[in-house]
N, CA, C and O atoms as a DFTB+ gen file, in Angstrom:
452 C
 N C O
     1  1       6.891      17.287       5.271
     2  2       6.816      15.994       5.821
     3  2       7.029      14.925       4.734
     4  3       7.658      13.899       4.994
     5  1       6.517      15.157       3.543
     6  2       6.582      14.210       2.424
     7  2       8.049      13.885       2.067
     8  3       8.365      12.761       1.678
     9  1       8.929      14.880       2.205
    10  2      10.332      14.692       1.947
    11  2      10.996      13.640       2.783
    12  3      12.017      13.078       2.387
    13  1      10.421      13.361       3.954
    14  2      11.063      12.441       4.921
    15  2      10.530      11.052       4.783
    16  3      11.111      10.139       5.370
    17  1       9.462      10.814       4.047
    18  2       8.844       9.524       3.863
    19  2       9.707       8.599       3.084
    20  3      10.044       8.913       1.942
    21  1      10.098       7.449       3.640
    22  2      10.966       6.492       2.941
    23  2      10.129       5.414       2.273
    24  3      10.499       4.901       1.217
    25  1       9.011       5.072       2.880
    26  2       8.169       3.973       2.407
    27  2       6.801       4.089       3.006
    28  3       6.623       4.644       4.091
    29  1       5.802       3.544       2.274
    30  2       4.395       3.545       2.752
    31  2       3.966       2.079       2.799
    32  3       4.258       1.300       1.893
    33  1       3.301       1.742       3.826
    34  2       2.766       0.305       3.951
    35  2       1.280       0.485       4.068
    36  3       0.791       1.211       4.934
    37  1       0.519      -0.223       3.132
    38  2      -0.918      -0.161       3.072
    39  2      -1.512      -1.571       3.272
    40  3      -0.970      -2.569       2.796
    41  1      -2.621      -1.609       3.978
    42  2      -3.314      -2.912       4.139
    43  2      -4.131      -3.151       2.898
    44  3      -4.772      -2.233       2.386
    45  1      -4.117      -4.352       2.416
    46  2      -4.909      -4.720       1.245
    47  2      -6.393      -4.613       1.435
    48  3      -7.122      -4.391       0.469
    49  1      -6.859      -4.764       2.640
    50  2      -8.277      -4.732       2.867
    51  2      -8.813      -3.346       3.357
    52  3      -9.769      -3.285       4.130
    53  1      -8.198      -2.281       2.906
    54  2      -8.702      -0.986       3.340
    55  2     -10.137      -0.856       2.845
    56  3     -10.435      -1.065       1.669
    57  1     -10.977      -0.520       3.741
    58  2     -12.404      -0.278       3.431
    59  2     -13.034       0.488       4.521
    60  3     -12.450       0.651       5.592
    61  1     -14.234       0.973       4.275
    62  2     -14.956       1.683       5.317
    63  2     -15.766       0.665       6.073
    64  3     -16.430      -0.192       5.489
    65  1     -15.702       0.772       7.364
    66  2     -16.553      -0.093       8.240
    67  2     -18.015       0.258       8.016
    68  3     -18.352       1.422       7.801
    69  1     -18.834      -0.688       8.062
    70  2     -20.289      -0.459       7.920
    71  2     -20.825       0.396       9.100
    72  3     -20.550       0.102      10.263
    73  1     -21.549       1.395       8.792
    74  2     -22.080       2.232       9.895
    75  2     -23.561       1.989      10.025
    76  3     -24.142       1.168       9.316
    77  1     -24.144       2.696      10.919
    78  2     -25.595       2.606      11.139
    79  2     -26.363       3.019       9.925
    80  3     -27.493       2.578       9.717
    81  1     -25.747       3.890       9.091
    82  2     -26.453       4.381       7.925
    83  2     -26.152       3.418       6.744
    84  3     -25.094       3.451       6.115
    85  1     -27.132       2.590       6.507
    86  2     -26.914       1.639       5.429
    87  2     -27.613       2.071       4.159
    88  3     -28.109       1.247       3.391
    89  1     -27.644       3.354       3.952
    90  2     -28.218       3.888       2.709
    91  2     -27.142       3.754       1.574
    92  3     -26.001       4.196       1.708
    93  1     -27.556       3.156       0.525
    94  2     -26.569       2.778      -0.567
    95  2     -25.906       4.036      -1.106
    96  3     -24.706       3.988      -1.374
    97  1     -26.605       5.174      -1.288
    98  2     -25.955       6.310      -1.864
    99  2     -24.870       6.880      -0.909
   100  3     -23.799       7.296      -1.354
   101  1     -25.160       6.889       0.354
   102  2     -24.137       7.434       1.304
   103  2     -22.975       6.461       1.314
   104  3     -21.820       6.880       1.241
   105  1     -23.261       5.153       1.404
   106  2     -22.195       4.158       1.458
   107  2     -21.317       4.287       0.217
   108  3     -20.092       4.260       0.336
   109  1     -21.932       4.433      -1.021
   110  2     -21.183       4.556      -2.245
   111  2     -20.260       5.778      -2.188
   112  3     -19.078       5.730      -2.529
   113  1     -20.871       6.861      -1.740
   114  2     -20.121       8.160      -1.661
   115  2     -18.854       8.050      -0.773
   116  3     -17.772       8.530      -1.111
   117  1     -19.065       7.390       0.372
   118  2     -17.989       7.284       1.383
   119  2     -16.929       6.321       0.787
   120  3     -15.740       6.615       0.908
   121  1     -17.296       5.201       0.158
   122  2     -16.350       4.292      -0.443
   123  2     -15.597       4.980      -1.553
   124  3     -14.382       4.822      -1.672
   125  1     -16.331       5.776      -2.404
   126  2     -15.693       6.444      -3.536
   127  2     -14.637       7.502      -3.020
   128  3     -13.590       7.685      -3.640
   129  1     -14.941       8.172      -1.894
   130  2     -13.949       9.136      -1.357
   131  2     -12.813       8.416      -0.845
   132  3     -11.698       8.907      -1.018
   133  1     -12.946       7.237      -0.194
   134  2     -11.840       6.501       0.325
   135  2     -10.994       5.979      -0.876
   136  3      -9.767       6.064      -0.830
   137  1     -11.584       5.483      -1.864
   138  2     -10.845       4.980      -3.051
   139  2     -10.018       6.094      -3.631
   140  3      -8.872       5.879      -4.028
   141  1     -10.593       7.311      -3.687
   142  2      -9.886       8.465      -4.166
   143  2      -8.674       8.784      -3.345
   144  3      -7.605       9.074      -3.881
   145  1      -8.843       8.729      -2.001
   146  2      -7.720       9.001      -1.115
   147  2      -6.570       7.984      -1.300
   148  3      -5.397       8.361      -1.312
   149  1      -6.925       6.694      -1.445
   150  2      -5.927       5.638      -1.640
   151  2      -5.251       5.878      -2.948
   152  3      -4.029       5.784      -3.066
   153  1      -6.068       6.195      -3.951
   154  2      -5.381       6.457      -5.247
   155  2      -4.465       7.669      -5.248
   156  3      -3.455       7.696      -5.952
   157  1      -4.830       8.685      -4.441
   158  2      -4.010       9.889      -4.284
   159  2      -2.695       9.497      -3.591
   160  3      -1.632       9.986      -3.973
   161  1      -2.756       8.641      -2.598
   162  2      -1.540       8.206      -1.898
   163  2      -0.654       7.465      -2.859
   164  3       0.557       7.686      -2.848
   165  1      -1.188       6.599      -3.689
   166  2      -0.449       5.824      -4.647
   167  2       0.199       6.750      -5.652
   168  3       1.366       6.579      -6.005
   169  1      -0.567       7.745      -6.116
   170  2       0.008       8.713      -7.129
   171  2       1.110       9.540      -6.517
   172  3       2.111       9.790      -7.188
   173  1       0.979       9.990      -5.250
   174  2       2.030      10.849      -4.620
   175  2       3.305       9.938      -4.472
   176  3       4.424      10.366      -4.754
   177  1       3.087       8.706      -4.032
   178  2       4.239       7.829      -3.858
   179  2       4.976       7.600      -5.186
   180  3       6.202       7.684      -5.262
   181  1       4.184       7.307      -6.230
   182  2       4.800       7.061      -7.536
   183  2       5.586       8.270      -8.072
   184  3       6.677       8.119      -8.622
   185  1       5.001       9.486      -7.897
   186  2       5.641      10.677      -8.417
   187  2       6.834      11.069      -7.551
   188  3       7.701      11.807      -8.020
   189  1       6.908      10.611      -6.329
   190  2       8.097      10.958      -5.496
   191  2       9.026       9.792      -5.236
   192  3       9.895       9.846      -4.365
   193  1       8.820       8.698      -6.038
   194  2       9.704       7.555      -5.940
   195  2       9.734       6.985      -4.527
   196  3      10.793       6.689      -3.974
   197  1       8.517       6.839      -3.954
   198  2       8.402       6.271      -2.611
   199  2       7.809       4.880      -2.776
   200  3       6.749       4.719      -3.381
   201  1       8.462       3.919      -2.261
   202  2       7.982       2.530      -2.341
   203  2       6.722       2.296      -1.549
   204  3       6.548       2.862      -0.470
   205  1       5.834       1.462      -2.075
   206  2       4.581       1.086      -1.396
   207  2       4.732      -0.427      -1.177
   208  3       4.951      -1.199      -2.110
   209  1       4.604      -0.812       0.100
   210  2       4.526      -2.219       0.436
   211  2       3.109      -2.487       0.881
   212  3       2.467      -1.629       1.487
   213  1       2.599      -3.729       0.568
   214  2       1.249      -4.118       0.878
   215  2       1.311      -5.280       1.932
   216  3       2.118      -6.205       1.837
   217  1       0.457      -5.164       2.874
   218  2       0.300      -6.209       3.864
   219  2      -1.102      -6.802       3.742
   220  3      -2.018      -6.115       3.291
   221  1      -1.285      -8.047       4.129
   222  2      -2.543      -8.742       3.828
   223  2      -3.744      -8.090       4.490
   224  3      -4.807      -8.052       3.870
   225  1      -3.646      -7.583       5.689
   226  2      -4.865      -7.050       6.348
   227  2      -4.523      -5.967       7.335
   228  3      -3.384      -5.818       7.776
   229  1      -5.581      -5.195       7.674
   230  2      -5.420      -4.122       8.689
   231  2      -5.074      -4.670      10.039
   232  3      -4.364      -4.036      10.820
   233  1      -5.576      -5.852      10.313
   234  2      -5.228      -6.551      11.634
   235  2      -3.786      -6.925      11.693
   236  3      -3.120      -6.749      12.713
   237  1      -3.284      -7.462      10.552
   238  2      -1.835      -7.851      10.513
   239  2      -0.967      -6.623      10.651
   240  3       0.048      -6.665      11.345
   241  1      -1.332      -5.549      10.020
   242  2      -0.566      -4.296      10.136
   243  2      -0.586      -3.771      11.554
   244  3       0.436      -3.326      12.076
   245  1      -1.740      -3.821      12.171
   246  2      -1.844      -3.388      13.551
   247  2      -0.939      -4.250      14.492
   248  3      -0.274      -3.708      15.375
   249  1      -0.925      -5.553      14.297
   250  2      -0.118      -6.404      15.071
   251  2       1.390      -6.088      14.872
   252  3       2.164      -6.115      15.829
   253  1       1.780      -5.799      13.650
   254  2       3.094      -5.504      13.317
   255  2       3.653      -4.278      14.038
   256  3       4.842      -4.201      14.347
   257  1       2.762      -3.328      14.295
   258  2       3.203      -2.045      14.966
   259  2       2.673      -1.986      16.393
   260  3       2.764      -0.951      17.053
   261  1       2.132      -3.078      16.856
   262  2       1.662      -3.216      18.242
   263  2       0.584      -2.131      18.543
   264  3       0.676      -1.422      19.545
   265  1      -0.419      -2.022      17.671
   266  2      -1.514      -1.121      17.827
   267  2      -2.801      -1.934      17.849
   268  3      -2.806      -3.078      17.393
   269  1      -3.871      -1.386      18.358
   270  2      -5.126      -2.118      18.417
   271  2      -6.278      -1.192      18.088
   272  3      -6.200      -0.022      18.462
   273  1      -7.342      -1.613      17.420
   274  2      -7.564      -2.889      16.797
   275  2      -7.051      -3.016      15.333
   276  3      -6.593      -4.081      14.917
   277  1      -7.143      -1.898      14.566
   278  2      -6.638      -2.012      13.181
   279  2      -5.818      -0.764      12.808
   280  3      -5.912       0.305      13.411
   281  1      -5.015      -0.990      11.773
   282  2      -4.215       0.088      11.205
   283  2      -4.277      -0.125       9.657
   284  3      -4.006      -1.215       9.155
   285  1      -4.631       0.920       8.959
   286  2      -4.787       0.793       7.515
   287  2      -3.570       1.180       6.696
   288  3      -3.317       0.616       5.631
   289  1      -2.802       2.171       7.217
   290  2      -1.724       2.690       6.432
   291  2      -0.631       3.240       7.417
   292  3      -0.918       3.758       8.496
   293  1       0.594       3.086       6.965
   294  2       1.720       3.623       7.757
   295  2       2.677       4.289       6.827
   296  3       2.875       3.777       5.725
   297  1       3.304       5.417       7.186
   298  2       4.363       5.999       6.448
   299  2       5.616       5.840       7.258
   300  3       5.658       6.276       8.408
   301  1       6.641       5.231       6.703
   302  2       7.931       5.006       7.401
   303  2       8.753       6.251       7.114
   304  3       9.031       6.581       5.961
   305  1       9.140       6.943       8.197
   306  2       9.938       8.109       8.032
   307  2      11.430       7.836       8.261
   308  3      12.279       8.485       7.649
   309  1      11.737       6.918       9.104
   310  2      13.095       6.603       9.420
   311  2      13.211       5.120       9.796
   312  3      12.558       4.650      10.727
   313  1      14.042       4.409       9.063
   314  2      14.161       2.968       9.344
   315  2      15.495       2.647       9.994
   316  3      15.940       1.501       9.944
   317  1      16.140       3.626      10.600
   318  2      17.388       3.356      11.345
   319  2      17.097       2.310      12.426
   320  3      16.074       2.376      13.107
   321  1      18.016       1.340      12.571
   322  2      17.811       0.274      13.539
   323  2      17.076      -0.916      12.891
   324  3      17.061      -2.006      13.463
   325  1      16.469      -0.723      11.710
   326  2      15.759      -1.857      11.045
   327  2      16.221      -1.913       9.613
   328  3      15.420      -2.262       8.746
   329  1      17.465      -1.590       9.307
   330  2      17.977      -1.620       8.030
   331  2      17.901      -2.961       7.367
   332  3      17.585      -3.045       6.180
   333  1      18.183      -4.018       8.100
   334  2      18.140      -5.363       7.508
   335  2      16.723      -5.723       7.112
   336  3      16.510      -6.250       6.020
   337  1      15.771      -5.461       7.946
   338  2      14.355      -5.765       7.699
   339  2      13.888      -4.926       6.479
   340  3      13.183      -5.436       5.609
   341  1      14.288      -3.645       6.429
   342  2      13.923      -2.756       5.292
   343  2      14.544      -3.269       3.997
   344  3      13.880      -3.339       2.963
   345  1      15.813      -3.624       4.066
   346  2      16.444      -4.147       2.849
   347  2      15.784      -5.398       2.317
   348  3      15.567      -5.569       1.117
   349  1      15.472      -6.271       3.272
   350  2      14.781      -7.529       2.892
   351  2      13.435      -7.257       2.265
   352  3      13.067      -7.905       1.285
   353  1      12.688      -6.303       2.816
   354  2      11.389      -5.944       2.245
   355  2      11.524      -5.378       0.900
   356  3      10.719      -5.669       0.016
   357  1      12.540      -4.554       0.702
   358  2      12.752      -3.913      -0.635
   359  2      13.200      -4.975      -1.645
   360  3      12.810      -4.910      -2.811
   361  1      14.008      -5.946      -1.220
   362  2      14.421      -7.045      -2.056
   363  2      13.227      -7.871      -2.485
   364  3      13.090      -8.206      -3.662
   365  1      12.368      -8.201      -1.547
   366  2      11.161      -8.939      -1.842
   367  2      10.245      -8.162      -2.847
   368  3       9.677      -8.747      -3.770
   369  1      10.128      -6.832      -2.629
   370  2       9.326      -6.022      -3.546
   371  2       9.918      -6.010      -4.940
   372  3       9.183      -6.092      -5.925
   373  1      11.222      -5.911      -5.039
   374  2      11.885      -5.927      -6.326
   375  2      11.658      -7.258      -7.077
   376  3      11.372      -7.266      -8.274
   377  1      11.790      -8.370      -6.352
   378  2      11.497      -9.691      -6.897
   379  2      10.055      -9.794      -7.370
   380  3       9.787     -10.284      -8.467
   381  1       9.146      -9.339      -6.554
   382  2       7.741      -9.420      -6.878
   383  2       7.428      -8.554      -8.094
   384  3       6.646      -8.974      -8.948
   385  1       7.998      -7.383      -8.201
   386  2       7.703      -6.500      -9.355
   387  2       8.288      -7.146     -10.663
   388  3       7.719      -6.997     -11.744
   389  1       9.409      -7.846     -10.527
   390  2      10.007      -8.525     -11.693
   391  2       9.112      -9.600     -12.148
   392  3       8.958      -9.802     -13.352
   393  1       8.483     -10.337     -11.203
   394  2       7.601     -11.441     -11.551
   395  2       6.332     -10.853     -12.217
   396  3       5.802     -11.427     -13.169
   397  1       5.858      -9.705     -11.703
   398  2       4.682      -9.040     -12.333
   399  2       4.926      -8.613     -13.749
   400  3       4.050      -8.727     -14.607
   401  1       6.157      -8.105     -14.003
   402  2       6.504      -7.698     -15.401
   403  2       6.524      -8.937     -16.347
   404  3       6.109      -8.867     -17.504
   405  1       7.007     -10.026     -15.817
   406  2       7.052     -11.274     -16.593
   407  2       5.613     -11.734     -16.912
   408  3       5.269     -12.016     -18.060
   409  1       4.818     -11.794     -15.885
   410  2       3.425     -12.265     -16.066
   411  2       2.637     -11.341     -17.023
   412  3       1.863     -11.794     -17.866
   413  1       2.876     -10.008     -16.849
   414  2       2.132      -9.069     -17.691
   415  2       2.821      -8.780     -19.073
   416  3       2.316      -8.011     -19.892
   417  1       3.958      -9.417     -19.272
   418  2       4.761      -9.320     -20.501
   419  2       5.074      -7.831     -20.766
   420  3       5.059      -7.406     -21.921
   421  1       5.342      -7.074     -19.769
   422  2       5.694      -5.632     -19.987
   423  2       7.091      -5.440     -20.537
   424  3       7.399      -4.358     -21.037
   425  1       7.965      -6.463     -20.464
   426  2       9.314      -6.313     -20.921
   427  2       9.483      -6.721     -22.354
   428  3      10.581      -6.583     -22.892
   429  1       8.436      -7.225     -23.016
   430  2       8.585      -7.605     -24.400
   431  2       7.503      -6.906     -25.258
   432  3       6.385      -6.704     -24.786
   433  1       7.834      -6.533     -26.527
   434  2       6.896      -5.855     -27.307
   435  2       5.698      -6.626     -27.802
   436  3       4.643      -6.075     -28.116
   437  1       5.908      -7.919     -27.858
   438  2       4.864      -8.787     -28.467
   439  2       4.915     -10.190     -27.730
   440  3       5.961     -10.635     -27.257
   441  1       3.790     -10.797     -27.677
   442  2       3.791     -12.196     -27.137
   443  2       4.542     -13.151     -28.124
   444  3       5.069     -14.188     -27.721
   445  1       4.569     -12.780     -29.361
   446  2       5.213     -13.647     -30.386
   447  2       6.679     -13.317     -30.621
   448  3       7.326     -13.910     -31.485
   449  1       7.196     -12.377     -29.858
   450  2       8.585     -11.988     -30.031
   451  2       9.521     -13.008     -29.387
   452  3      10.740     -12.844     -29.434
């Protein structure tokens, strides 16, 4: 299945909803497991050259795919019929990453160069 993934969309506000169990140790454990899963998704995407797009919230992602109430992540397997939207999203991602490299000075060996 991983071979067919073209892109992954993640909500920026991925978190665990508060449950009845408000014990700090359990809450920390659950949040740590979720963070590990998100990190794993990011690592898999990076190692397989799969683009990750971020959307502002789970609610916005749910609206975009007409689901209710929330969606945290989506893997796009086939974007046929939405090539223009996909190309625009990839263009925006490329521009954003270029800006990040400029801000973080990753393209120059020294700030004084």
